């Protein structure tokens, strides 16, 4: 039936294709669960490192700015000092008080300039030291996070290595199955699955109850399910219901007896103990 138009499929074929799809999707979910939060953790660490790296470059360029400001101020000091020297030598050749006053004022002004520059250099030097501390801390952070990231990537790669082949096979199977199911049915199945907590959009009947939400299914509805003539959904959770036989699951009679037997033995034991107790009295 591989090349049949999905619309030509009988309800039974549709249901068993859906069941196969559900089985493959559940197996993929299981593999994803195995990876757990790891992919997200890796992503978070990558983002964090990127942020820290940006911060690192910003601090570096800040330091660069402060350093060039310091260099500029040093140049200004040199120029001012040269001026002071020149004015001082001119002082020896002054011809009047007015010239003397002008030169003295210039010297005073240049000396103040030098002091101001020295103050700016001191401030910038403090800033450079602060930023360098920041830089070292940021670098330490990056190294630490990088170690975490390497570790988590390795862990993830290991899990992926183990599951990739199987997952690729399952994904191909899903793709193939999806072409066999009519789009409208596939869409509603996907919608149900998305809304279901355990990712089950289709379940088989277990002990007269829905295998998804475990609410009892009325006998008439169970009969309808067994007929495979209509697509029937659980009236409580909306999951598509099929009978175990269609799912290739053996009737659960054997399974059902086991816990009962256990309960009986337990009950017998308790009864025995009670009897013993009453005998001792
Ligand atoms: Zn249900």
Coordinates of C-alpha atoms and ligand atoms in Angstrom, one line a residue:
X1 CA 0.0 0.0 0.0
X2 CA 3.1 2.2 -0.2
X3 CA 1.9 4.2 -3.2
X4 CA -1.7 4.5 -2.3
X5 CA -3.3 7.9 -2.1
X6 CA -3.8 8.6 1.7
X7 CA -7.5 9.3 1.0
X8 CA -8.0 5.7 -0.3
X9 CA -6.8 4.2 2.9
X10 CA -9.3 2.4 5.1
X11 CA -9.9 3.8 8.6
X12 CA -8.0 0.7 9.9
X13 CA -5.0 1.5 7.7
X14 CA -5.1 5.1 8.7
X15 CA -5.2 4.2 12.4
X16 CA -2.3 1.7 12.1
X17 CA -0.3 4.3 10.2
X18 CA -1.0 6.8 12.9
X19 CA 0.0 4.3 15.5
X20 CA 3.3 3.6 13.8
X21 CA 3.8 7.4 13.6
X22 CA 3.1 7.8 17.3
X23 CA 5.5 5.0 18.1
X24 CA 8.3 6.6 16.1
X25 CA 7.6 10.1 17.5
X26 CA 7.6 8.7 21.0
X27 CA 10.9 7.0 20.4
X28 CA 12.3 10.4 19.1
X29 CA 10.9 12.1 22.2
X30 CA 12.7 9.6 24.4
X31 CA 16.0 10.3 22.7
X32 CA 15.4 14.0 23.1
X33 CA 14.6 13.5 26.8
X34 CA 17.9 11.7 27.1
X35 CA 19.7 14.8 25.9
X36 CA 17.5 16.7 28.4
X37 CA 18.5 20.3 29.1
X38 CA 22.0 19.8 27.6
X39 CA 21.4 21.5 24.3
X40 CA 19.8 24.5 26.1
X41 CA 22.7 24.6 28.6
X42 CA 25.2 24.6 25.7
X43 CA 23.3 27.4 24.0
X44 CA 23.2 29.4 27.2
X45 CA 26.9 29.0 27.8
X46 CA 27.7 30.0 24.2
X47 CA 25.6 33.1 24.6
X48 CA 27.2 33.9 27.9
X49 CA 30.7 33.5 26.5
X50 CA 29.8 35.7 23.6
X51 CA 28.6 38.4 26.0
X52 CA 31.8 38.1 28.1
X53 CA 34.0 38.3 25.0
X54 CA 32.2 41.5 23.9
X55 CA 32.7 42.9 27.4
X56 CA 36.4 41.9 27.3
X57 CA 36.9 43.9 24.0
X58 CA 35.1 46.8 25.4
X59 CA 37.3 47.0 28.5
X60 CA 40.4 46.6 26.3
X61 CA 39.4 49.5 24.1
X62 CA 38.6 51.6 27.3
X63 CA 42.1 50.9 28.5
X64 CA 43.5 51.8 25.1
X65 CA 41.6 55.1 25.2
X66 CA 42.9 56.0 28.7
X67 CA 46.4 55.2 27.6
X68 CA 46.3 57.4 24.6
X69 CA 44.8 60.1 26.8
X70 CA 47.8 59.7 29.2
X71 CA 50.2 59.9 26.2
X72 CA 48.5 63.0 25.0
X73 CA 48.8 64.7 28.4
X74 CA 52.5 63.8 28.6
X75 CA 53.0 65.5 25.3
X76 CA 51.2 68.5 26.6
X77 CA 53.4 68.6 29.7
X78 CA 56.5 68.4 27.5
X79 CA 55.3 71.3 25.4
X80 CA 54.4 73.3 28.5
X81 CA 57.7 72.6 30.1
X82 CA 59.6 73.7 27.0
X83 CA 57.6 76.9 27.1
X84 CA 58.4 77.5 30.8
X85 CA 62.1 77.0 30.0
X86 CA 61.9 79.4 27.2
X87 CA 60.0 82.1 29.2
X88 CA 62.5 81.7 32.1
X89 CA 65.4 82.3 29.8
X90 CA 63.6 85.3 28.4
X91 CA 63.2 86.7 31.9
X92 CA 66.9 87.5 32.0
X93 CA 66.5 89.8 29.0
X94 CA 63.4 91.8 30.0
X95 CA 63.6 95.5 29.4
X96 CA 60.6 96.6 31.6
X97 CA 58.2 95.6 34.2
X98 CA 55.4 95.0 31.8
X99 CA 57.4 92.4 29.9
X100 CA 58.4 90.8 33.2
X101 CA 54.8 90.6 34.3
X102 CA 53.6 89.1 31.0
X103 CA 56.3 86.4 31.2
X104 CA 55.7 85.6 34.8
X105 CA 52.0 85.2 34.1
X106 CA 52.8 82.9 31.2
X107 CA 55.1 80.8 33.4
X108 CA 52.4 80.6 36.1
X109 CA 49.8 79.6 33.5
X110 CA 52.0 76.9 31.9
X111 CA 52.9 75.5 35.4
X112 CA 49.2 75.2 36.2
X113 CA 48.7 73.5 32.9
X114 CA 51.4 70.9 33.9
X115 CA 49.7 70.4 37.2
X116 CA 46.4 69.8 35.6
X117 CA 47.9 67.4 33.1
X118 CA 49.5 65.5 35.9
X119 CA 46.2 65.3 37.8
X120 CA 44.5 63.9 34.6
X121 CA 47.3 61.4 34.2
X122 CA 46.9 60.2 37.8
X123 CA 43.1 59.8 37.3
X124 CA 43.5 57.9 34.1
X125 CA 46.2 55.6 35.6
X126 CA 43.8 54.7 38.3
X127 CA 41.1 53.9 35.7
X128 CA 43.5 51.8 33.7
X129 CA 44.3 49.8 36.9
X130 CA 40.6 49.3 37.6
X131 CA 39.9 48.3 34.0
X132 CA 42.8 45.9 34.0
X133 CA 41.4 44.2 37.1
X134 CA 38.0 43.9 35.3
X135 CA 39.8 42.6 32.3
X136 CA 41.5 39.8 34.3
X137 CA 38.2 38.9 36.0
X138 CA 36.4 38.8 32.7
X139 CA 39.1 36.6 31.2
X140 CA 38.9 34.3 34.2
X141 CA 35.2 34.1 33.7
X142 CA 35.6 33.3 30.0
X143 CA 38.1 30.5 30.7
X144 CA 35.8 29.0 33.4
X145 CA 32.7 29.2 31.2
X146 CA 34.7 27.8 28.2
X147 CA 35.7 24.8 30.4
X148 CA 32.0 24.2 31.3
X149 CA 31.0 24.6 27.6
X150 CA 33.7 22.1 26.4
X151 CA 32.5 19.6 29.1
X152 CA 28.9 20.0 28.2
X153 CA 29.6 19.8 24.4
X154 CA 31.5 16.6 24.9
X155 CA 28.7 15.1 27.0
X156 CA 26.2 16.1 24.4
X157 CA 28.3 14.8 21.5
X158 CA 28.6 11.5 23.3
X159 CA 24.9 11.1 23.7
X160 CA 24.3 12.3 20.1
X161 CA 26.8 9.8 18.9
X162 CA 24.9 7.0 20.6
X163 CA 21.5 8.2 19.4
X164 CA 22.0 9.9 16.1
X165 CA 21.8 7.0 13.8
X166 CA 18.7 5.7 15.4
X167 CA 17.2 9.1 15.5
X168 CA 17.9 9.7 11.8
X169 CA 16.3 6.4 11.0
X170 CA 13.2 7.3 13.1
X171 CA 13.0 10.8 11.5
X172 CA 13.1 9.2 8.0
X173 CA 10.3 6.8 9.2
X174 CA 8.3 9.7 10.5
X175 CA 8.6 11.6 7.2
X176 CA 7.6 8.5 5.2
X177 CA 4.6 7.8 7.5
X178 CA 3.5 11.4 7.3
X179 CA 3.1 11.2 3.5
X180 CA 0.8 8.2 4.0
X181 CA -1.6 10.0 6.3
X182 CA -4.1 12.4 4.9
X183 CA -3.1 16.0 5.9
X184 CA -6.3 16.8 7.8
X185 CA -6.0 13.8 10.0
X186 CA -2.3 14.3 10.4
X187 CA -2.9 17.9 11.4
X188 CA -5.4 17.1 14.0
X189 CA -3.2 14.3 15.3
X190 CA -0.3 16.7 15.6
X191 CA -2.6 19.2 17.4
X192 CA -3.7 16.6 19.9
X193 CA -0.1 15.4 20.5
X194 CA 1.1 19.0 21.0
X195 CA -1.6 19.5 23.7
X196 CA -0.9 16.2 25.4
X197 CA 1.5 16.3 28.3
X198 CA 3.3 13.0 27.4
X199 CA 3.3 13.7 23.7
X200 CA 0.8 11.0 23.0
X201 CA -1.8 11.9 20.4
X202 CA -3.0 8.4 19.9
X203 CA -3.3 5.7 22.5
X204 CA -4.7 2.2 22.7
X205 CA -7.4 1.1 25.1
X206 CA -6.0 -0.3 28.4
X207 CA -8.2 -2.1 30.8
X208 CA -11.4 -0.5 29.4
X209 CA -9.9 2.9 29.8
X210 CA -8.1 5.5 27.7
X211 CA -4.4 4.8 27.6
X212 CA -3.7 8.5 27.8
X213 CA -5.9 9.8 30.6
X214 CA -7.1 6.5 32.1
X215 CA -10.7 7.5 32.1
X216 CA -13.1 4.6 31.6
X217 CA -14.5 4.1 28.1
X218 CA -18.2 3.2 27.9
X219 CA -18.8 -0.4 26.4
X220 CA -20.5 0.9 23.3
X221 CA -17.6 3.2 22.5
X222 CA -15.2 0.3 23.1
X223 CA -17.1 -1.7 20.6
X224 CA -16.9 1.1 18.0
X225 CA -13.2 1.3 18.6
X226 CA -12.8 -2.4 18.0
X227 CA -14.7 -2.1 14.6
X228 CA -12.0 0.2 13.2
X229 CA -14.7 1.9 11.1
X230 CA -14.5 5.4 12.6
X231 CA -11.8 7.5 14.1
X232 CA -12.8 7.8 17.7
X233 CA -11.3 10.1 20.2
X234 CA -11.4 10.0 24.0
X235 CA -14.2 12.2 25.3
X236 CA -12.1 13.3 28.2
X237 CA -8.6 14.1 26.7
X238 CA -9.3 14.1 23.0
X239 CA -6.7 11.5 22.1
X240 CA -7.4 9.2 19.2
X241 CA -8.2 5.7 20.6
X242 CA -7.4 2.4 18.9
X243 CA -7.8 -1.1 20.2
X244 CA -4.6 -3.0 21.4
X245 CA -4.9 -5.5 18.7
X246 CA -4.4 -2.9 16.0
X247 CA -1.4 -1.6 18.0
X248 CA 0.0 -5.2 17.9
X249 CA -0.3 -5.4 21.6
X250 CA -1.6 -8.7 23.0
X251 CA -4.8 -8.5 25.0
X252 CA -3.9 -7.6 28.6
X253 CA -5.6 -10.5 30.3
X254 CA -2.3 -12.0 31.4
X255 CA -1.0 -8.7 32.5
X256 CA -4.2 -7.9 34.3
X257 CA -4.1 -11.1 36.4
X258 CA -0.7 -10.6 37.8
X259 CA -1.3 -7.8 40.2
X260 CA -4.6 -9.4 41.2
X261 CA -2.8 -12.6 42.1
X262 CA -0.3 -10.6 44.1
X263 CA -3.0 -8.9 45.9
X264 CA -4.6 -12.2 46.7
X265 CA -1.4 -13.6 48.1
X266 CA -0.9 -10.5 50.1
X267 CA -4.5 -10.8 51.3
X268 CA -4.0 -14.4 52.2
X269 CA -0.9 -13.7 54.1
X270 CA -2.5 -10.9 56.0
X271 CA -5.4 -13.2 56.7
X272 CA -3.0 -15.9 57.9
X273 CA -1.2 -13.4 60.1
X274 CA -4.5 -12.4 61.5
X275 CA -5.4 -16.0 62.2
X276 CA -2.1 -16.5 63.8
X277 CA -2.6 -13.5 65.9
X278 CA -6.0 -14.6 67.0
X279 CA -4.6 -18.1 67.7
X280 CA -2.0 -16.6 69.9
X281 CA -4.7 -14.8 71.9
Ligands
LIG1 ZN1 -8.3 10.1 27.4

